[in-house]
Short mmCIF file of C-alpha atoms and ligand atoms in Angstrom, two decimals:
data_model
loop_
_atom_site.label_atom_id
_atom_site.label_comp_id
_atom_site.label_asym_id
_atom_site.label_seq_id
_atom_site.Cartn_x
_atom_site.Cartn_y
_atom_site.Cartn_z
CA UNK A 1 -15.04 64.70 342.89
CA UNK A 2 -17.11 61.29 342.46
CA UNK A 3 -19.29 61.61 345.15
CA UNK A 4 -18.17 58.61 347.06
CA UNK A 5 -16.83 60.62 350.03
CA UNK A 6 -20.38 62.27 350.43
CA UNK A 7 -22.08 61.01 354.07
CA UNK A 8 -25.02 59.23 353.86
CA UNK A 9 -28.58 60.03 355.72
CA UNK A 10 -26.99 63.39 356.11
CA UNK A 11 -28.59 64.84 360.02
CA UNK A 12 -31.33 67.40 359.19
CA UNK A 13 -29.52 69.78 361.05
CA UNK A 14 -26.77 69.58 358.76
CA UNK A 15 -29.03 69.96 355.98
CA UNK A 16 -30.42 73.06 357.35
CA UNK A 17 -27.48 75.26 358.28
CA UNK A 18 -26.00 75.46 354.57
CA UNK A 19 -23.37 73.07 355.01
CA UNK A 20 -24.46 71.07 352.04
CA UNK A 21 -21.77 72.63 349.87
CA UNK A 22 -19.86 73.08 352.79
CA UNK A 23 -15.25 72.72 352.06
CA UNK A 24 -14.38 73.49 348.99
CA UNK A 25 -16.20 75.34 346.90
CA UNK A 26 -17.97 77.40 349.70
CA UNK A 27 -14.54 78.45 350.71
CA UNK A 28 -12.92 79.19 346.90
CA UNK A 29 -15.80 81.11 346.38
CA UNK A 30 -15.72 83.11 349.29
CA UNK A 31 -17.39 86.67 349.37
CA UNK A 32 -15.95 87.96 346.38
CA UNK A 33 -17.02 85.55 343.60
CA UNK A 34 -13.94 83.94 341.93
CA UNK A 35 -15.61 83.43 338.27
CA UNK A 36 -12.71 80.55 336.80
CA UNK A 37 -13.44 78.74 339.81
CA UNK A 38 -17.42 78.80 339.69
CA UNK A 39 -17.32 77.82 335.86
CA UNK A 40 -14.42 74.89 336.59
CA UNK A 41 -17.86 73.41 338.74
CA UNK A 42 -19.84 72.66 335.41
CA UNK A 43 -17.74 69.97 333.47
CA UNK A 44 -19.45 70.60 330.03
CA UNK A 45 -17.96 74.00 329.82
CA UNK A 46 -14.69 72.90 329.35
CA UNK A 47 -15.79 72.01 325.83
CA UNK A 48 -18.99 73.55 324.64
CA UNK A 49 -20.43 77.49 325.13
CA UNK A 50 -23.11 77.09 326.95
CA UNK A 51 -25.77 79.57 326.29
CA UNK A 52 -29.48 77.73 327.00
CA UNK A 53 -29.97 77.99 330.64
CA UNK A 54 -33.36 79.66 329.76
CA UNK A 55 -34.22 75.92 328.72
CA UNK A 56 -31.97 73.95 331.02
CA UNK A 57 -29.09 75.08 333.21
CA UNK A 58 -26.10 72.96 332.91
CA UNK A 59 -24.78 70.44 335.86
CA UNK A 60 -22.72 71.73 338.01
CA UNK A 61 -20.60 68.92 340.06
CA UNK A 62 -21.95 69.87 343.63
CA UNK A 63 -25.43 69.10 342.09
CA UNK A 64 -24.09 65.71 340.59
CA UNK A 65 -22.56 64.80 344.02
CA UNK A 66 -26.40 65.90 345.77
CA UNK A 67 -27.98 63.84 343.01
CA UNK A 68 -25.52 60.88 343.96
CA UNK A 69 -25.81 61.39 347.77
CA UNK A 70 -30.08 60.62 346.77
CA UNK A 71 -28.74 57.26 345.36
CA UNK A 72 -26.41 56.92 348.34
CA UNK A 73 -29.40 57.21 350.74
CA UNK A 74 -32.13 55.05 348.88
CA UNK A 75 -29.63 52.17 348.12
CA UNK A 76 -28.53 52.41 351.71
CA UNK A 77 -31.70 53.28 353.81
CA UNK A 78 -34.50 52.17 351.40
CA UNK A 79 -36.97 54.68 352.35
CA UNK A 80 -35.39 57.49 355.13
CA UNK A 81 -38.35 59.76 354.51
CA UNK A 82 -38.54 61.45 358.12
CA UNK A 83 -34.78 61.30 358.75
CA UNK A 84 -33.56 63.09 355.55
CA UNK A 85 -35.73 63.23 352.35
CA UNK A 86 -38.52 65.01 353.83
CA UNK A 87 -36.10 67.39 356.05
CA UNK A 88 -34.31 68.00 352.86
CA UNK A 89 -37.43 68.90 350.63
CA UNK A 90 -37.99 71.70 353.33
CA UNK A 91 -34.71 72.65 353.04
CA UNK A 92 -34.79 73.48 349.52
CA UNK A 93 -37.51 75.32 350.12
CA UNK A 94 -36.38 77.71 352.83
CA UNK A 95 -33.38 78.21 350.55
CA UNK A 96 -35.52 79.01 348.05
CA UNK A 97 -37.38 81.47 350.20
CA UNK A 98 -34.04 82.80 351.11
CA UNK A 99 -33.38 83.78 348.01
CA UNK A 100 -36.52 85.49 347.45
CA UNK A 101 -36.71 87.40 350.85
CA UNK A 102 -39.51 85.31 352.18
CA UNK A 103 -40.24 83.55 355.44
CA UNK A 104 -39.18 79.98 354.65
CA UNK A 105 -42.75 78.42 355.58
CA UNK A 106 -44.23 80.68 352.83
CA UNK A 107 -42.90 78.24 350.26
CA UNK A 108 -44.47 75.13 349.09
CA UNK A 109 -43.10 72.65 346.53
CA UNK A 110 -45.26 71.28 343.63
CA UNK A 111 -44.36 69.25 340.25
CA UNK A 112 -44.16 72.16 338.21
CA UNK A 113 -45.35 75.48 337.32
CA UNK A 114 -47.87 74.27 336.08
CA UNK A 115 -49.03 72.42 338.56
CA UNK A 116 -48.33 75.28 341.18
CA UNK A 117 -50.75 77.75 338.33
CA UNK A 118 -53.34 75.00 338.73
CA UNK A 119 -53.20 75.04 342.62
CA UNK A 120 -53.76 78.88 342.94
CA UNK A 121 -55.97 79.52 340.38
CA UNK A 122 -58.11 76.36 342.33
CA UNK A 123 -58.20 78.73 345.60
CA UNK A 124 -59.47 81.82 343.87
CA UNK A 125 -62.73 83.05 344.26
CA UNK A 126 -63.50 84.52 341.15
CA UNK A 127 -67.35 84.85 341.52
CA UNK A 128 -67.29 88.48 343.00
CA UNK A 129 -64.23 89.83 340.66
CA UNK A 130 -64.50 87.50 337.28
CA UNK A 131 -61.04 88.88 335.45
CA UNK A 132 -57.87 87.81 334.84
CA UNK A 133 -55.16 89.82 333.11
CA UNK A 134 -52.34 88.25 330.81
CA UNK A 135 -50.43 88.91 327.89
CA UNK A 136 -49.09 86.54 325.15
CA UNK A 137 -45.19 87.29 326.22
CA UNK A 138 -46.32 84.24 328.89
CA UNK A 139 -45.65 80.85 328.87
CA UNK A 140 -47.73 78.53 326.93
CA UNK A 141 -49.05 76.89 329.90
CA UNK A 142 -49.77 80.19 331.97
CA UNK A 143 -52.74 80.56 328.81
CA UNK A 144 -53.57 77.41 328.77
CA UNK A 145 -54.77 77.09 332.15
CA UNK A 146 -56.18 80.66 331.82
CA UNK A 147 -57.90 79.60 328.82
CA UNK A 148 -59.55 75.92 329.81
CA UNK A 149 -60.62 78.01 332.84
CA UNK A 150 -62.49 80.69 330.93
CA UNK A 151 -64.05 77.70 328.47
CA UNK A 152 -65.58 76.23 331.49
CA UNK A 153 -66.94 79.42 332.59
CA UNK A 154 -65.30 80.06 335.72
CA UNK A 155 -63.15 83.47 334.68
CA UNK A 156 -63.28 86.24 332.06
CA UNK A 157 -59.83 86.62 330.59
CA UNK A 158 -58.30 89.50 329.01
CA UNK A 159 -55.35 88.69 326.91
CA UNK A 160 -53.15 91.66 326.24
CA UNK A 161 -51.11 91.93 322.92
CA UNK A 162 -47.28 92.95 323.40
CA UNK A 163 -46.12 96.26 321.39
CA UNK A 164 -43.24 95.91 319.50
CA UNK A 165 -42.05 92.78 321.98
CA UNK A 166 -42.81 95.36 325.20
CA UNK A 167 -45.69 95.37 327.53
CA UNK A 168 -46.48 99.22 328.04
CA UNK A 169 -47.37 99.59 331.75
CA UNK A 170 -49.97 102.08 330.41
CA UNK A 171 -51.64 98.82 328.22
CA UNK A 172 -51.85 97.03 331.56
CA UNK A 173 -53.17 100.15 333.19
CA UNK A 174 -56.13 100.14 330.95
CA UNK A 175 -56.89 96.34 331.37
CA UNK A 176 -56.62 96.39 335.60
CA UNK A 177 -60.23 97.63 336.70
CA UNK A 178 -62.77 96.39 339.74
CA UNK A 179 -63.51 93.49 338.10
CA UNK A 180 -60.23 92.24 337.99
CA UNK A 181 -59.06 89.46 340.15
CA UNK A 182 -55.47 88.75 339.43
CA UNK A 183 -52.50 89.92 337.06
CA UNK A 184 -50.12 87.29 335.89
CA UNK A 185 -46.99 88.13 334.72
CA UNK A 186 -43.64 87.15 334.11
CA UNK A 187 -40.53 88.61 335.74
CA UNK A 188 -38.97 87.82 332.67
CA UNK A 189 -40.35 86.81 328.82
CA UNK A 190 -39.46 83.23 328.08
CA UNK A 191 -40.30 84.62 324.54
CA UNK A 192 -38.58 88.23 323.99
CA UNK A 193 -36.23 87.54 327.07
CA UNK A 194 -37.17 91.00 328.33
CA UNK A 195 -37.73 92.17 332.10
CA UNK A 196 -41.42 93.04 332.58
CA UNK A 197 -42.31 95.89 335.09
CA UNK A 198 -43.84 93.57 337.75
CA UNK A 199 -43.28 95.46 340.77
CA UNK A 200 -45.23 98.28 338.88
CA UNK A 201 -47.79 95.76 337.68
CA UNK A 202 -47.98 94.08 341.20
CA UNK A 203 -48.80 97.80 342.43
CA UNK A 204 -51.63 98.65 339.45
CA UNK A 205 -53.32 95.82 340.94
CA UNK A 206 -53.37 96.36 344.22
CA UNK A 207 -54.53 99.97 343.87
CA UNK A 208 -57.36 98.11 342.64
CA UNK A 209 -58.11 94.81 344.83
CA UNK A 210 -56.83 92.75 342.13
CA UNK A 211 -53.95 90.05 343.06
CA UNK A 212 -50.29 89.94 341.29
CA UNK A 213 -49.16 86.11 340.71
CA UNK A 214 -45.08 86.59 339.15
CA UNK A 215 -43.96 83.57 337.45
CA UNK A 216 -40.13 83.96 338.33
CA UNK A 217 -39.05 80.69 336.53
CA UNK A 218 -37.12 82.89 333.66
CA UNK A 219 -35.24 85.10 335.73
CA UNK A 220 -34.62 83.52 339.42
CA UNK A 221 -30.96 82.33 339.41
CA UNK A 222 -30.20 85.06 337.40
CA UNK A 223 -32.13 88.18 338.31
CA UNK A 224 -32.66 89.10 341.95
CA UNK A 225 -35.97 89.28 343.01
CA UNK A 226 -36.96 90.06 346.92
CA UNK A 227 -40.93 89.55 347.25
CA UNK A 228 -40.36 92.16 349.81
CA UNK A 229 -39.85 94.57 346.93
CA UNK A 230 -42.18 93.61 344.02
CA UNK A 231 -45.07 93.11 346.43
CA UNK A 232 -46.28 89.60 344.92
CA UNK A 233 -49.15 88.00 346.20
CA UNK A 234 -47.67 84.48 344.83
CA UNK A 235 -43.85 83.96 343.12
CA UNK A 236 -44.20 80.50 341.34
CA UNK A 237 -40.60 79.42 339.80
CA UNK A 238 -38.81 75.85 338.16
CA UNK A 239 -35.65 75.07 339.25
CA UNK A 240 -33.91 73.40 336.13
CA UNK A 241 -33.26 76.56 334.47
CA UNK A 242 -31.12 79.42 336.11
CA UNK A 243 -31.84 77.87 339.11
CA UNK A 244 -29.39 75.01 337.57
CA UNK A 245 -31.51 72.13 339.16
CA UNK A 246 -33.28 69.64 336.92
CA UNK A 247 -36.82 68.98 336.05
CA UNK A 248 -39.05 67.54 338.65
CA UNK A 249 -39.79 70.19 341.31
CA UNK A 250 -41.71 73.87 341.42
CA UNK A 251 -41.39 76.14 344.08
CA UNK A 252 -44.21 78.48 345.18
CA UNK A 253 -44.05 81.73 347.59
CA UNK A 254 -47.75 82.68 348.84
CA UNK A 255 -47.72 85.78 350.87
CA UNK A 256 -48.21 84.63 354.05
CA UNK A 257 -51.91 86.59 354.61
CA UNK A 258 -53.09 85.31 351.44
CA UNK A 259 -52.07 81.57 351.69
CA UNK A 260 -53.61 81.45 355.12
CA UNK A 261 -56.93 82.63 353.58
CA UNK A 262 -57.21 80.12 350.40
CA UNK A 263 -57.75 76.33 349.93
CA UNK A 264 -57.22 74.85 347.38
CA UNK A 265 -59.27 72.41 345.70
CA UNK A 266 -56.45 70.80 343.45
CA UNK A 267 -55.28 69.75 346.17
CA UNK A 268 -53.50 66.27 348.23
CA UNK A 269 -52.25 64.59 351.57
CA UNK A 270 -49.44 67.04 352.16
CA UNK A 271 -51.06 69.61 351.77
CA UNK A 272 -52.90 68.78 355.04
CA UNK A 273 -51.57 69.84 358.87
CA UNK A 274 -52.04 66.03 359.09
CA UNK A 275 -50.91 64.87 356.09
CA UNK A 276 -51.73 61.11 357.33
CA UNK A 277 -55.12 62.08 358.60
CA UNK A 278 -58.65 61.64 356.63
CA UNK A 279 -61.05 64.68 357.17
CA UNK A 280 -64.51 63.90 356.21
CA UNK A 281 -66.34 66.71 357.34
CA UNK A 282 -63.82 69.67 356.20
CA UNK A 283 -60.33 69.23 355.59
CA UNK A 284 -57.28 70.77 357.82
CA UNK A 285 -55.19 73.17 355.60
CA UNK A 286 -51.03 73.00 356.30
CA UNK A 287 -49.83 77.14 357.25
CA UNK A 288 -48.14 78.53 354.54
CA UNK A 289 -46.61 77.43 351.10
CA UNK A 290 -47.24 73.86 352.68
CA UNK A 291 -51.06 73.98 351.73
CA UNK A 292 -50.42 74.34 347.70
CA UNK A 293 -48.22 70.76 347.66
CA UNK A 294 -50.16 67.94 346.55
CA UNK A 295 -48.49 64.98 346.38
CA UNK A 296 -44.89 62.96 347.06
CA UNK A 297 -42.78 65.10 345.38
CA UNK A 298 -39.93 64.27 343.76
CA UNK A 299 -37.04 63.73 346.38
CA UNK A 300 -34.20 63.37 343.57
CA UNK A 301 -34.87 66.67 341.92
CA UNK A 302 -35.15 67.79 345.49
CA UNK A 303 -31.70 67.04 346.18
CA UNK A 304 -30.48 69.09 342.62
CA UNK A 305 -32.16 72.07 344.00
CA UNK A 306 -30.89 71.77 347.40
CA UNK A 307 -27.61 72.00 346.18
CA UNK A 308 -27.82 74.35 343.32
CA UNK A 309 -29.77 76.93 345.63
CA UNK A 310 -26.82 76.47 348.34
CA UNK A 311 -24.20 77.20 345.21
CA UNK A 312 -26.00 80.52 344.27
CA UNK A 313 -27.01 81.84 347.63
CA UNK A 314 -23.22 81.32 348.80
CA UNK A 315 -22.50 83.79 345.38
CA UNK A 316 -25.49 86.32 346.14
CA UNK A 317 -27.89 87.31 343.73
CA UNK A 318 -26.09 90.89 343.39
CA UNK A 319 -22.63 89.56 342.10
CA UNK A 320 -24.67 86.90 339.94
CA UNK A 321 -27.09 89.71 338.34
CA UNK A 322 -24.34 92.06 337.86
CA UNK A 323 -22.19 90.16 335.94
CA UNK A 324 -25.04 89.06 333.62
CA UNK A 325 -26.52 92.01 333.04
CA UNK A 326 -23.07 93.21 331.83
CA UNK A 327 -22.40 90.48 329.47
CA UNK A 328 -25.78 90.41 328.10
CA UNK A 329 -25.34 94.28 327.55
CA UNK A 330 -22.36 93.49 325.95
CA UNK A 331 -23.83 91.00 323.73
CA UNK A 332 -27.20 93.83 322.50
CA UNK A 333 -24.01 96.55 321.96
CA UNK A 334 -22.57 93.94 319.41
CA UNK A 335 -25.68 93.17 317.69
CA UNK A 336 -26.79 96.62 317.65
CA UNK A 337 -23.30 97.47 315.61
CA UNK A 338 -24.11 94.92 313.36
CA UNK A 339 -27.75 96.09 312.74
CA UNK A 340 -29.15 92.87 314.58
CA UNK A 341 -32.45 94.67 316.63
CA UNK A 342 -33.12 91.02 319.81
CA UNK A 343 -36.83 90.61 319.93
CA UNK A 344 -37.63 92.03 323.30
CA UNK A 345 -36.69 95.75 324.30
CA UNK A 346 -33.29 95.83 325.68
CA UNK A 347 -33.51 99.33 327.32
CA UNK A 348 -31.91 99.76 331.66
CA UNK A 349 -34.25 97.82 333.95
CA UNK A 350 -35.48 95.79 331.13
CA UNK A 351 -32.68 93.71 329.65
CA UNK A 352 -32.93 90.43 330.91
CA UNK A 353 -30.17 87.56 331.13
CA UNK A 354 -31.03 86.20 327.36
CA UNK A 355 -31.19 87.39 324.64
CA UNK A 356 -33.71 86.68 321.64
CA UNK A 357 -31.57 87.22 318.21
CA UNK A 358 -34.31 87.05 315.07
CA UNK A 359 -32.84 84.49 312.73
CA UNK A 360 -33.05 83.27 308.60
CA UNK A 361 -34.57 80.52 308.22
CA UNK A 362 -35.35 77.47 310.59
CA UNK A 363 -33.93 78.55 314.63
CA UNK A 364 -33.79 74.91 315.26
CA UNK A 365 -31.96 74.11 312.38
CA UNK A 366 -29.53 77.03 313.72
CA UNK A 367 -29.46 75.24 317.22
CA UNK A 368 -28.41 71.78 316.31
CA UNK A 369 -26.01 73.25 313.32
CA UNK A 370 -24.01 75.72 315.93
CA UNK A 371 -24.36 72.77 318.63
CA UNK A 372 -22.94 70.39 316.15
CA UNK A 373 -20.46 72.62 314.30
CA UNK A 374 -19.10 74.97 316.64
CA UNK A 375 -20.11 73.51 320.23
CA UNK A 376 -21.85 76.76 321.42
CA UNK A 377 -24.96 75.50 322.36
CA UNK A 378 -27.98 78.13 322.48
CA UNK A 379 -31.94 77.55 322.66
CA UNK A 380 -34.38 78.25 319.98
CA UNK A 381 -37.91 79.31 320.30
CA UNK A 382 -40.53 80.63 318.02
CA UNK A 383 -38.45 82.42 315.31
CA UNK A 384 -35.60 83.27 316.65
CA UNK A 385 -32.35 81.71 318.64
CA UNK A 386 -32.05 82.33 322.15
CA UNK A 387 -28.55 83.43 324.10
CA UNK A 388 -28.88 83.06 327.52
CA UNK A 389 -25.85 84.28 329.75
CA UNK A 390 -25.42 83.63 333.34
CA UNK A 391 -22.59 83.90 335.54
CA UNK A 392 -20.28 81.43 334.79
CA UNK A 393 -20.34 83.30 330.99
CA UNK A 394 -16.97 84.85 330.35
CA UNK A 395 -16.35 88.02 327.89
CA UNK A 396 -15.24 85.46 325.86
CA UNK A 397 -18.44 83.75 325.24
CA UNK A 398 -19.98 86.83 324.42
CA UNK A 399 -17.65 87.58 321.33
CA UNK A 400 -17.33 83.80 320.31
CA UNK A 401 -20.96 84.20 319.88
CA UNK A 402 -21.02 87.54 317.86
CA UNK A 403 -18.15 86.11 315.82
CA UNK A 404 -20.70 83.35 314.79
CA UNK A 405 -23.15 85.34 314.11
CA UNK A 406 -20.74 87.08 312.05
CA UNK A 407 -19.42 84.18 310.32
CA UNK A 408 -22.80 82.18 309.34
CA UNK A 409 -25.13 85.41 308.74
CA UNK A 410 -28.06 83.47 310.65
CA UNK A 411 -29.34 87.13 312.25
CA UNK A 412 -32.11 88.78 310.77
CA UNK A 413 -30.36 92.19 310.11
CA UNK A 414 -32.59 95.46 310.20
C1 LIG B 1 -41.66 81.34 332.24
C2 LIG B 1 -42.06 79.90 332.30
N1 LIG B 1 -43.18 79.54 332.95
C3 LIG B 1 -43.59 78.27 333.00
C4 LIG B 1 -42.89 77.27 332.37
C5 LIG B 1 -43.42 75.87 332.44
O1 LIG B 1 -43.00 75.27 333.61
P1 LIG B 1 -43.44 73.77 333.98
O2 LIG B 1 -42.99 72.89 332.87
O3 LIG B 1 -42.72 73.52 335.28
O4 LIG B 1 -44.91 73.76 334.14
C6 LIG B 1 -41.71 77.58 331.70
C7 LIG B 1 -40.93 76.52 331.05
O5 LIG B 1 -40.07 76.73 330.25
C8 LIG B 1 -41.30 78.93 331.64
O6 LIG B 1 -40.21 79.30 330.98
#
């Protein structure tokens, strides 16, 4: 497939009804998921292991062809914002929603996580209720923010240390009290790779009028997650990693109750009901996810998402988290017989789609030697090498990887 065959400024309703992978691959896949066939769409796993989609998914072929049919439409049409970028940006993001369980106008795109963080944490109120809960398994930025916040004396932060790699509900039980405005955690560690009890955590802080923000970006793609279920007040999430898009869009869920009552102050033009209208006296909030966006976003990783989001949602989340979960339990079981302990706790329910094996010596060196050297290519972070399965991971993978571990002794043993 080159791309050439794709049809340009593509009708919004086409773009709408999930037709964007529509023909082949839709069809091979069908309702049972046909694995060979999903991994023949990535071309770089016909030579390499791919094991780093907790950095950066591979590209799949129906996101090339979206990413081309972007090129296609600005070398044709110059600037088609109202007759398909635009359409398409909402797209993604009711396929996003989709996947999540929420109302598709509950979802708002922004730069990045970080951006979307910024955005929230700009609507909050924190004069009443001063706290905000965290722990160190989050992502840099997550503290950051949290921490330029508290230095300019807007929030009281209370930064909870992990226990052997686990956050004990019971720790985060203690920290949740009246004066606590929001929780954030992770649906899954970017550090220890394990699952964190967020639909527990979301309920802690409810019981106590505090808000639960999940940042989904380690697990959505892999893990299902229905806001339905885990009760988040806001699900903020990348889409270059499992999501298998590439760097340049966030997506944000805002329960629908709670978006309609917050405004933003890091905020921009579309973010507005009338985006092309200047407010003077008090500015015109957009309903829903619409009111965190800021500015032009970007329409070419726009596109990636579209089309990675159509690939997954036409596999469902239940086929794509089962097989993961099994491979990644089959990958612990093989350390664990060689006395290799992963960082995070690997116990039912919190297991997570990588895996974070301790290593000798420099991880990084260990990346680029086993990218260079044996073509499996893995993710290293902090002190240890990261394994990160998804679906179109094969058995295979799983003991090509233990046999390497096996062969150049780079796992801490215990
Ligand atoms: C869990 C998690 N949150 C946030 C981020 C940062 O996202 P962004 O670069 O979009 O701000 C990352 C990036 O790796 C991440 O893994």
């Amino acid at each position: 497939m080159d791309g050439t065959d794709v049809p340009m400024l593509v009708p919004a309703e086409h773009l709408t009804s999930g037709r964007v992978l529509e023909g082949r691959h839709a069809a091979q896949l069908g309702a049972e998921p046909d694995w060979d066939t999903f991994r023949a769409l990535f071309p770089l796993l016909r030579t390499d292991r791919y094991l780093a989609a907790c950095s950066q998914g591979p590209l799949a072929t129906p996101v090339e062809v979206a990413v081309r049919r972007f090129m296609d439409s600005w070398r044709t049409w110059g600037n088609p914002w109202e007759a398909e970028w635009m359409p398409l940006v909402r797209t993604a993001a009711a396929k996003f929603a989709h996947l999540i369980g929420a109302p598709p106008e509950s979802v708002g795109t922004t730069a990045s996580v970080s951006a979307a963080l910024a955005t929230v944490l700009s609507a909050l109120d924190f004069r009443e209720r001063r706290k905000v809960v965290v722990s160190t398994l989050e992502f840099p930025s997550v503290l950051d923010i949290l921490v330029a916040l508290r230095d300019a004396g807007r929030i009281e932060l209370d930064v909870l240390e992990p226990v052997a790699g686990d956050l004990p509900l019971s720790l985060v039980d203690r920290a949740i009290d009246e004066q606590t405005a929001l929780v954030c955690v992770s649906s899954v560690s970017y550090r220890s790779g394990s699952q964190l009890p967020v639909r527990e955590i979301a309920d802690l802080a409810h019981e106590r009028g505090a808000l639960c923000l999940v940042d989904a970006y380690q697990s959505l793609g892999a893990l299902k997650l229905d806001v339905a279920d885990v009760r988040a007040d806001v699900v903020v999430s990348g889409t270059l990693k499992y999501l298998l898009g590439t760097p340049g869009v966030a997506l944000l869920y805002a329960r629908p109750e709670l978006a309609a009552a917050l405004e933003p102050t890091a905020t921009g033009w579309r973010a507005q009901s009338d985006p092309f209208s200047v407010r003077l006296d008090r500015l015109d909030y957009a309903d829903g996810g619409a009111r965190f966006e800021a500015g032009t976003p970007s329409i070419i990783a726009c596109y990636a998402a579209d089309a990675a989001l159509e690939l997954l949602l036409t596999i469902g989340s239940t086929a794509i988290e089962g097989r993961i979960l099994r491979l990644a339990r089959a990958f612990v079981e093989g350390l664990q017989a060689r006395g290799v302990v992963p960082l995070g706790p690997t116990g039912p329910g919190q297991l997570g789609p990588m895996v974070a094996v301790p290593v000798r010596g420099d991880p990084y060196e260990w990346q680029y030697r086993l990218a260079r050297e044996e073509r499996v290519i893995t993710s290293a972070r902090g002190k240890a090498l990261r394994f990160a399965f998804h679906c179109y991971s094969t058995p295979d993978d799983v003991e090509a990887c233990l046999d390497i571990l096996d062969r150049t002794q780079c796992a801490i043993r215990a």
